[in-house]
Amino acid sequence: AQSVSQHNHHVILSEAASLELGCNYSYGGTVNLFWYVQYPGQHLQLLLKYFSGDPLVKGIKGFEAEFIKSKFSFNLRKPSVQWSDTAEYFCAVNAIGRRALTFGSGTRLQVQP
Amino acid sequence: DVKVTQSSRYLVKRTGEKVFLECVQDMDHENMFWYRQDPGLGLRLIYFSYDVKMKEKGDIPEGYSVSREKKERFSLILESASTNQTSMYLCASITARGQNTGELFFGEGSRLTVL
């Protein structure tokens, strides 16, 4: 079975600080990887995704993530966070051929002005 | 834009009541999902459906059932609500072509409190 671990549950940063949120998955086969974001009071939306090719993927709002196959990781990064990045971030994995995404426990990011 | 609409944003029910949560999508998506979201646990899959009248159990189906009589509508049913089913319930959909390669479209959630 596939599973996802997010080790940072709550992160507090000041504006302009750099961000890295960890995500590790457990599955031996080929996977697709996703980061979703949930802004306060809003529905979940896709931030970025990795299917194949360049392991460094770029998403919306300056976010990027790097897939490291040997480490089963897909960490999310942003060089300089803004107050508007305050949200909850979820890593998700989908094994090829499986219909449903498996989500991690989420990381709540609080950016202080 | 894809729209996934959950009929009730907030519900308060009593233990033992039957609860229906409705979800409608307007983009002719084949696949629909019900997740529950709890602090510290993230999203956990309850049930999903890949076609009308077709359903599969997710990771935590106990205490829940679903109904998909029409392609656009996917209902989650709590036959006898219990306090441990107090949670935020999220509906999502995606095309069959998009599964594994595309993004899920989520509704805004239904926050259920069982007293």
XYZ file of N, CA and C in Angstrom:
684
model
N 0.846 -1.193 0.000
C 0.000 0.000 0.000
C 0.883 1.246 0.000
N 0.360 2.285 -0.630
C 1.127 3.516 -0.670
C 0.833 4.350 0.562
N 1.825 5.080 1.043
C 1.624 5.972 2.183
C 2.516 7.193 2.006
N 2.163 8.257 2.715
C 2.886 9.517 2.608
C 3.145 10.055 4.004
N 4.367 10.528 4.238
C 4.717 11.112 5.529
C 5.149 12.554 5.361
N 4.544 13.410 6.143
C 4.975 14.801 6.204
C 5.418 15.043 7.644
N 6.684 15.338 7.831
C 7.226 15.362 9.183
C 7.046 16.696 9.871
N 6.882 17.751 9.084
C 6.668 19.079 9.677
C 5.174 19.298 9.813
N 4.687 19.386 11.036
C 3.244 19.554 11.208
C 2.852 21.024 11.234
N 3.724 21.834 11.832
C 3.412 23.259 11.948
C 4.718 24.022 11.799
N 4.761 24.907 10.822
C 5.964 25.697 10.557
C 5.603 27.177 10.638
N 6.409 27.916 11.358
C 6.207 29.359 11.475
C 7.439 30.051 10.916
N 7.239 30.925 9.942
C 8.339 31.646 9.320
C 8.019 33.130 9.258
N 9.049 33.911 9.151
C 8.878 35.335 8.879
C 8.886 35.556 7.380
N 8.250 36.614 6.944
C 8.267 36.941 5.512
C 9.699 37.034 5.021
N 9.895 36.571 3.791
C 11.185 36.559 3.088
C 12.066 35.376 3.490
N 11.672 34.609 4.483
C 12.452 33.421 4.834
C 12.260 32.360 3.763
N 13.210 31.439 3.707
C 13.086 30.337 2.753
C 12.303 29.199 3.393
N 11.642 28.438 2.524
C 10.763 27.372 2.985
C 11.197 26.046 2.376
N 11.193 25.011 3.201
C 11.290 23.654 2.677
C 10.416 22.764 3.535
N 9.464 22.108 2.920
C 8.568 21.176 3.608
C 8.880 19.764 3.124
N 9.063 18.876 4.063
C 9.448 17.525 3.721
C 8.261 16.633 3.384
N 8.483 15.728 2.442
C 7.486 14.734 2.072
C 8.219 13.459 1.668
N 7.879 12.363 2.294
C 8.415 11.056 1.916
C 7.256 10.118 1.654
N 7.418 9.279 0.656
C 6.362 8.336 0.353
C 6.898 6.919 0.431
N 5.981 6.011 0.557
C 6.339 4.607 0.663
C 5.608 3.848 -0.425
N 6.346 3.501 -1.451
C 5.800 2.671 -2.534
C 6.958 2.316 -3.450
N 7.067 1.062 -3.796
C 8.228 0.617 -4.552
C 8.152 0.840 -6.043
N 6.993 1.109 -6.575
C 6.832 1.232 -8.014
C 6.806 2.677 -8.475
N 6.343 2.860 -9.682
C 6.280 4.193 -10.283
C 5.099 4.967 -9.706
N 5.371 6.221 -9.376
C 4.335 7.042 -8.754
C 4.247 8.397 -9.431
N 3.108 8.999 -9.277
C 2.937 10.423 -9.558
C 2.847 11.141 -8.221
N 3.396 12.343 -8.156
C 3.480 13.061 -6.892
C 2.873 14.447 -7.027
N 2.279 14.895 -5.956
C 1.538 16.159 -5.976
C 1.756 16.925 -4.669
N 1.659 18.220 -4.777
C 1.477 19.085 -3.610
C 0.188 19.871 -3.824
N -0.662 19.814 -2.793
C -1.889 20.598 -2.789
C -1.799 21.633 -1.676
N -2.538 22.725 -1.842
C -2.551 23.789 -0.840
C -3.995 24.140 -0.494
N -4.202 24.437 0.766
C -5.522 24.866 1.220
C -5.362 26.179 1.968
N -5.729 27.273 1.326
C -5.699 28.576 1.980
C -6.877 28.681 2.941
N -6.757 29.496 3.971
C -7.822 29.595 4.966
C -9.178 29.855 4.333
N -10.132 28.987 4.641
C -11.491 29.166 4.151
C -11.715 28.788 2.703
N -10.701 28.239 2.064
C -10.833 27.887 0.648
C -10.702 26.385 0.440
N -11.054 25.949 -0.764
C -10.944 24.524 -1.059
C -9.515 24.177 -1.466
N -9.207 22.907 -1.376
C -7.898 22.413 -1.779
C -7.672 22.667 -3.262
N -6.444 23.046 -3.596
C -6.116 23.248 -5.001
C -4.701 22.760 -5.260
N -4.467 22.394 -6.512
C -3.173 21.838 -6.888
C -2.117 22.930 -6.946
N -0.970 22.639 -6.330
C 0.157 23.564 -6.336
C 1.152 23.183 -7.426
N 1.482 21.899 -7.477
C 2.360 21.384 -8.519
C 2.289 19.869 -8.551
N 2.859 19.294 -9.618
C 2.777 17.843 -9.782
C 4.000 17.331 -10.522
N 4.353 16.090 -10.246
C 5.438 15.425 -10.951
C 4.928 14.110 -11.506
N 5.162 13.912 -12.812
C 4.807 12.639 -13.438
C 6.058 11.909 -13.915
N 6.921 12.628 -14.617
C 8.139 12.026 -15.144
C 9.022 13.162 -15.644
N 10.233 12.812 -16.057
C 11.117 13.810 -16.640
C 11.933 14.548 -15.598
N 12.112 15.831 -15.813
C 12.919 16.668 -14.923
C 12.422 16.540 -13.495
N 13.291 16.104 -12.575
C 12.829 15.907 -11.200
C 12.545 17.195 -10.437
N 12.960 18.312 -11.007
C 12.663 19.605 -10.382
C 11.462 20.205 -11.106
N 10.366 20.322 -10.393
C 9.150 20.839 -11.026
C 8.773 22.176 -10.394
N 8.230 23.022 -11.242
C 7.821 24.345 -10.765
C 6.306 24.441 -10.793
N 5.779 25.086 -9.768
C 4.341 25.245 -9.688
C 3.952 26.699 -9.659
N 2.766 26.928 -9.165
C 2.262 28.296 -9.108
C 2.880 29.045 -7.945
N 2.840 30.361 -8.019
C 3.233 31.257 -6.923
C 4.675 31.059 -6.467
N 5.552 30.633 -7.364
C 6.975 30.550 -7.049
C 7.397 29.295 -6.306
N 6.483 28.353 -6.120
C 6.835 27.103 -5.458
C 7.514 26.139 -6.434
N 8.373 25.296 -5.889
C 8.976 24.230 -6.662
C 9.157 23.022 -5.763
N 9.336 21.872 -6.382
C 9.558 20.648 -5.613
C 10.542 19.784 -6.363
N 11.327 19.021 -5.615
C 12.320 18.143 -6.213
C 12.025 16.705 -5.848
N 11.944 15.885 -6.864
C 11.724 14.452 -6.688
C 13.098 13.779 -6.603
N 13.358 13.114 -5.490
C 14.595 12.347 -5.335
C 14.193 10.894 -5.150
N 14.316 10.136 -6.210
C 13.811 8.771 -6.217
C 14.501 7.898 -5.180
N 15.803 8.084 -5.044
C 16.574 7.240 -4.119
C 16.168 7.469 -2.669
N 15.615 8.631 -2.398
C 15.196 8.954 -1.042
C 13.676 8.883 -0.873
N 12.972 8.534 -1.927
C 11.505 8.493 -1.895
C 10.962 9.819 -1.354
N 11.542 10.912 -1.829
C 11.132 12.213 -1.287
C 10.664 13.145 -2.391
N 9.848 14.092 -1.979
C 9.310 15.096 -2.893
C 9.099 16.356 -2.069
N 10.185 17.025 -1.742
C 10.121 18.177 -0.845
C 9.707 19.439 -1.582
N 8.933 20.234 -0.908
C 8.428 21.500 -1.458
C 9.322 22.640 -0.996
N 9.616 23.574 -1.912
C 10.499 24.686 -1.561
C 9.966 25.991 -2.133
N 10.348 27.055 -1.429
C 10.105 28.400 -1.955
C 11.192 29.295 -1.383
N 11.894 30.050 -2.215
C 13.050 30.826 -1.744
C 12.681 31.935 -0.748
N 11.504 32.527 -0.934
C 11.135 33.666 -0.106
C 9.616 33.671 0.087
N 9.176 33.347 1.293
C 7.725 33.242 1.510
C 7.104 34.608 1.761
N 5.805 34.658 1.483
C 5.029 35.871 1.727
C 3.922 35.551 2.718
N 3.374 36.591 3.321
C 2.293 36.401 4.275
C 1.142 35.628 3.629
N 0.916 35.864 2.345
C -0.186 35.211 1.637
C 0.046 33.717 1.420
N 1.226 33.222 1.752
C 1.487 31.778 1.651
C 0.985 31.024 2.877
N 0.500 31.731 3.867
C -0.089 31.084 5.036
C -1.210 30.161 4.587
N -1.057 28.877 4.898
C -1.989 27.871 4.388
C -1.587 26.517 4.953
N -2.368 25.500 4.603
C -1.973 24.132 4.913
C -1.576 23.450 3.612
N -0.472 22.723 3.666
C 0.111 22.101 2.482
C 0.078 20.587 2.633
N -0.394 19.930 1.592
C -0.529 18.480 1.615
C 0.256 17.866 0.465
N 1.064 16.902 0.800
C 1.737 16.093 -0.203
C 0.845 14.896 -0.522
N 0.846 14.449 -1.774
C -0.001 13.313 -2.155
C 0.723 12.460 -3.178
N 0.416 11.188 -3.184
C 1.040 10.243 -4.099
C -0.027 9.376 -4.740
N 0.248 9.005 -5.976
C -0.655 8.111 -6.674
C 0.164 7.093 -7.433
N 0.085 5.838 -7.041
C 0.776 4.795 -7.783
C 0.105 4.627 -9.141
N 0.920 4.404 -10.150
C 0.383 4.242 -11.500
C -0.629 3.099 -11.498
N -1.795 3.376 -12.033
C -2.844 2.366 -12.085
C -3.808 2.404 -10.931
N -3.462 3.134 -9.875
C -4.370 3.260 -8.736
C -5.237 4.473 -8.949
N -6.498 4.353 -8.621
C -7.441 5.407 -8.970
C -7.398 6.602 -8.033
N -6.970 6.393 -6.791
C -7.130 7.450 -5.807
C -5.794 7.929 -5.260
N -5.743 9.202 -4.925
C -4.575 9.779 -4.279
C -4.536 9.406 -2.803
N -3.323 9.221 -2.287
C -3.104 9.095 -0.853
C -2.414 10.367 -0.382
N -2.971 10.980 0.632
C -2.462 12.263 1.122
C -1.668 12.083 2.412
N -0.732 12.997 2.622
C -0.044 13.078 3.893
C -0.895 13.802 4.918
N -0.328 13.945 6.116
C -1.077 14.526 7.226
C -1.146 16.048 7.175
N -0.376 16.642 6.279
C -0.455 18.090 6.110
C 0.544 18.843 6.958
N 0.960 20.005 6.454
C 1.818 20.929 7.198
C 1.155 22.291 7.203
N 0.951 22.791 8.398
C 0.355 24.126 8.519
C 1.470 25.154 8.535
N 1.476 26.016 7.543
C 2.489 27.062 7.436
C 1.883 28.391 7.862
N 2.560 29.033 8.792
C 2.151 30.361 9.240
C 3.280 31.321 8.942
N 2.995 32.323 8.113
C 4.005 33.320 7.769
C 3.663 34.612 8.485
N 4.618 35.067 9.274
C 4.397 36.290 10.048
C 4.942 37.500 9.300
N 4.154 38.583 9.242
C 4.608 39.767 8.505
C 5.768 40.454 9.205
N -14.832 26.808 -15.684
C -14.171 26.220 -14.525
C -14.985 25.045 -13.980
N -14.253 24.027 -13.530
C -14.911 22.899 -12.889
C -15.496 23.355 -11.570
N -16.704 22.892 -11.309
C -17.306 23.237 -10.036
C -17.773 21.960 -9.350
N -17.309 21.780 -8.136
C -17.747 20.671 -7.296
C -18.488 21.295 -6.135
N -19.750 20.978 -6.041
C -20.609 21.620 -5.046
C -21.056 20.618 -4.001
N -20.807 20.960 -2.765
C -21.280 20.152 -1.655
C -22.460 20.882 -1.034
N -23.544 20.173 -0.884
C -24.815 20.833 -0.585
C -24.840 21.506 0.778
N -24.144 20.941 1.750
C -24.206 21.509 3.097
C -22.807 21.885 3.554
N -22.614 23.116 3.947
C -21.307 23.517 4.467
C -21.138 23.135 5.930
N -22.232 23.247 6.681
C -22.187 22.945 8.115
C -23.427 22.131 8.498
N -23.183 21.045 9.220
C -24.305 20.255 9.729
C -24.036 19.888 11.176
N -25.102 19.859 11.961
C -25.033 19.368 13.338
C -26.086 18.281 13.477
N -25.641 17.104 13.854
C -26.543 15.955 13.970
C -26.361 15.306 15.346
N -27.309 14.479 15.682
C -27.233 13.761 16.952
C -26.794 12.319 16.698
N -26.173 11.738 17.687
C -25.746 10.343 17.608
C -26.915 9.459 17.219
N -26.672 8.583 16.238
C -27.700 7.666 15.785
C -28.501 8.151 14.595
N -28.398 9.426 14.276
C -29.129 9.935 13.121
C -28.509 9.452 11.819
N -29.328 9.390 10.798
C -28.835 9.083 9.452
C -28.486 10.405 8.790
N -27.314 10.441 8.168
C -26.821 11.676 7.580
C -26.503 11.456 6.111
N -26.938 12.399 5.292
C -26.643 12.372 3.867
C -25.794 13.592 3.524
N -24.675 13.348 2.873
C -23.863 14.435 2.340
C -23.864 14.304 0.821
N -24.248 15.411 0.179
C -24.408 15.379 -1.268
C -23.286 16.143 -1.950
N -22.897 15.637 -3.112
C -21.845 16.278 -3.899
C -22.237 16.217 -5.371
N -22.129 17.348 -6.049
C -22.461 17.421 -7.475
C -21.319 18.094 -8.213
N -20.916 17.492 -9.348
C -19.902 18.130 -10.186
C -20.496 18.366 -11.570
N -19.998 19.431 -12.200
C -20.634 19.869 -13.445
C -19.763 19.655 -14.671
N -18.732 18.791 -14.557
C -17.823 18.643 -15.692
C -17.802 17.231 -16.258
N -18.825 16.459 -15.993
C -18.936 15.127 -16.596
C -17.774 14.212 -16.213
N -17.266 14.382 -15.011
C -16.153 13.559 -14.549
C -16.642 12.156 -14.192
N -15.841 11.151 -14.587
C -16.206 9.779 -14.269
C -15.929 9.431 -12.801
N -14.815 9.942 -12.303
C -14.357 9.531 -10.967
C -14.732 10.562 -9.912
N -15.279 10.077 -8.828
C -15.612 10.948 -7.698
C -15.177 10.296 -6.400
N -14.850 11.115 -5.426
C -14.216 10.641 -4.196
C -14.821 11.340 -2.980
N -14.818 10.611 -1.877
C -15.116 11.217 -0.579
C -13.911 10.995 0.341
N -13.412 12.105 0.877
C -12.346 12.076 1.866
C -12.879 12.717 3.150
N -12.268 12.348 4.269
C -12.482 13.127 5.473
C -11.156 13.744 5.892
N -11.239 14.968 6.399
C -10.045 15.715 6.777
C -10.081 15.989 8.264
N -9.070 15.527 8.973
C -8.963 15.715 10.408
C -7.594 16.281 10.745
N -7.531 17.186 11.709
C -6.235 17.787 12.075
C -5.211 16.726 12.453
N -4.041 16.848 11.877
C -2.964 15.911 12.166
C -3.038 14.593 11.421
N -4.151 14.352 10.759
C -4.317 13.097 10.007
C -4.415 13.340 8.511
N -4.561 14.579 8.107
C -4.664 14.883 6.688
C -5.983 14.416 6.101
N -5.932 14.027 4.829
C -7.111 13.535 4.137
C -7.046 12.025 4.058
N -8.128 11.398 4.418
C -8.209 9.946 4.335
C -9.392 9.559 3.452
N -9.143 8.624 2.557
C -10.135 8.242 1.561
C -11.179 7.316 2.166
N -12.439 7.693 2.007
C -13.536 6.880 2.543
C -14.046 5.913 1.473
N -14.492 6.482 0.355
C -15.005 5.717 -0.771
C -14.714 6.498 -2.045
N -14.692 5.784 -3.154
C -14.697 6.460 -4.435
C -15.533 5.690 -5.435
N -15.847 6.380 -6.521
C -16.681 5.793 -7.557
C -16.093 6.146 -8.912
N -15.995 5.173 -9.805
C -15.415 5.422 -11.115
C -16.443 5.338 -12.238
N -17.697 5.134 -11.844
C -18.772 5.112 -12.835
C -20.090 5.068 -12.080
N -21.149 5.324 -12.803
C -22.468 5.252 -12.180
C -22.675 3.853 -11.600
N -23.178 3.823 -10.379
C -23.468 2.594 -9.636
C -22.222 1.786 -9.278
N -21.049 2.272 -9.600
C -19.818 1.576 -9.239
C -19.178 2.296 -8.050
N -18.629 1.521 -7.134
C -17.987 2.111 -5.964
C -16.887 1.192 -5.475
N -15.916 1.796 -4.820
C -14.861 1.018 -4.185
C -14.560 1.603 -2.818
N -14.250 0.728 -1.891
C -13.883 1.188 -0.564
C -12.521 1.844 -0.589
N -12.417 2.883 0.224
C -11.121 3.511 0.408
C -10.432 2.940 1.631
N -9.733 3.785 2.337
C -8.952 3.324 3.480
C -9.756 3.242 4.774
N -10.825 4.021 4.883
C -11.613 4.050 6.128
C -13.106 3.996 5.816
N -13.614 2.921 5.231
C -15.032 2.878 4.837
C -16.011 2.544 5.960
N -15.481 2.087 7.092
C -16.380 1.592 8.155
C -17.289 2.711 8.654
N -18.578 2.410 8.709
C -19.553 3.381 9.195
C -20.129 4.268 8.111
N -19.659 4.063 6.877
C -20.109 4.886 5.758
C -20.607 4.003 4.615
N -21.475 4.574 3.808
C -21.825 3.976 2.526
C -21.962 5.120 1.527
N -22.066 4.772 0.242
C -22.156 5.787 -0.802
C -23.187 5.376 -1.828
N -23.577 6.370 -2.619
C -24.535 6.130 -3.684
C -24.155 6.976 -4.878
N -24.165 6.341 -6.054
C -23.894 7.093 -7.298
C -24.921 6.626 -8.335
N -26.055 7.261 -8.320
C -27.136 6.918 -9.238
C -27.047 7.703 -10.542
N -26.439 8.867 -10.470
C -26.221 9.690 -11.666
C -24.751 10.088 -11.714
N -24.277 10.312 -12.912
C -22.848 10.565 -13.090
C -22.384 11.791 -12.312
N -23.213 12.815 -12.248
C -22.785 14.068 -11.647
C -22.915 14.094 -10.128
N -23.539 13.105 -9.530
C -23.873 13.167 -8.107
C -23.309 11.974 -7.355
N -22.665 12.277 -6.232
C -22.061 11.224 -5.410
C -22.394 11.539 -3.962
N -23.114 10.637 -3.327
C -23.603 10.882 -1.978
C -22.879 10.018 -0.967
N -22.597 10.604 0.152
C -22.006 9.882 1.284
C -23.072 9.742 2.357
N -23.211 8.534 2.886
C -24.270 8.252 3.852
C -23.659 7.714 5.135
N -24.065 8.317 6.228
C -23.724 7.796 7.548
C -25.003 7.173 8.094
N -25.040 5.868 8.135
C -26.284 5.175 8.502
C -26.709 5.501 9.929
N -25.748 5.598 10.826
C -26.030 5.896 12.230
C -24.835 6.697 12.760
N -24.991 7.997 12.722
C -23.849 8.866 13.030
C -23.329 8.643 14.444
N -22.018 8.724 14.560
C -21.384 8.622 15.869
C -20.455 9.813 16.066
N -20.103 10.077 17.311
C -19.304 11.272 17.601
C -17.937 11.218 16.921
N -17.406 10.027 16.696
C -16.092 9.945 16.041
C -16.169 10.205 14.543
N -17.359 10.470 14.050
C -17.511 10.876 12.656
C -17.614 12.395 12.511
N -17.462 13.103 13.611
C -17.332 14.557 13.542
C -16.060 14.883 12.772
N -16.210 15.622 11.672
C -15.067 15.837 10.791
C -15.456 16.799 9.678
N -14.454 17.152 8.866
C -14.688 17.863 7.621
C -14.687 16.827 6.509
N -15.719 16.818 5.695
C -15.840 15.867 4.596
C -15.645 16.594 3.270
N -14.740 16.058 2.471
C -14.396 16.674 1.191
C -14.757 15.752 0.044
N -15.443 16.315 -0.934
C -15.744 15.601 -2.163
C -14.787 16.081 -3.242
N -14.399 15.194 -4.147
C -13.504 15.567 -5.239
C -13.867 14.777 -6.484
N -13.463 15.298 -7.632
C -13.729 14.585 -8.878
C -12.579 14.769 -9.854
N -12.522 13.870 -10.835
C -11.515 13.935 -11.894
C -12.001 13.086 -13.056
N -11.551 13.430 -14.259
C -11.917 12.611 -15.401
C -11.167 11.280 -15.368
N -11.692 10.285 -16.032
C -10.996 9.010 -16.137
C -9.687 9.192 -16.903
N -9.702 10.084 -17.881
C -8.468 10.359 -18.625
C -7.454 11.038 -17.724
N -7.943 11.803 -16.790
C -7.060 12.602 -15.951
C -6.487 11.871 -14.763
N -7.090 10.727 -14.411
C -6.601 10.044 -13.221
C -5.156 9.625 -13.429
N -4.378 9.740 -12.386
C -2.948 9.453 -12.410
C -2.128 10.529 -13.101
N -2.748 11.403 -13.828
C -1.962 12.420 -14.517
C -2.474 13.827 -14.289
N -3.579 13.961 -13.667
C -4.174 15.277 -13.551
C -4.511 15.654 -12.137
N -5.252 16.708 -11.990
C -5.538 17.203 -10.655
C -6.962 16.885 -10.249
N -7.109 16.636 -8.977
C -8.432 16.489 -8.389
C -9.055 17.867 -8.215
N -10.348 17.934 -8.424
C -11.085 19.166 -8.153
C -11.927 18.926 -6.905
N -11.737 19.791 -5.936
C -12.370 19.605 -4.636
C -13.540 20.552 -4.434
N -14.506 20.091 -3.660
C -15.535 20.982 -3.155
C -15.018 21.729 -1.940
N -15.856 22.589 -1.390
C -15.429 23.423 -0.270
C -15.550 22.716 1.065
N -16.131 21.549 1.062
C -16.179 20.774 2.296
C -17.500 20.906 3.037
N -17.811 19.856 3.785
C -18.984 19.842 4.668
C -18.496 19.525 6.068
N -18.687 20.469 6.948
C -18.228 20.247 8.333
C -19.378 19.665 9.134
N -19.181 18.422 9.551
C -20.213 17.697 10.298
C -19.827 17.604 11.764
N -20.750 17.981 12.610
C -20.588 17.802 14.054
C -21.664 16.847 14.530
N -21.229 15.785 15.206
C -22.179 14.813 15.758
C -22.159 14.935 17.275
N -23.303 15.251 17.837
C -23.387 15.467 19.292
C -23.851 14.211 20.016
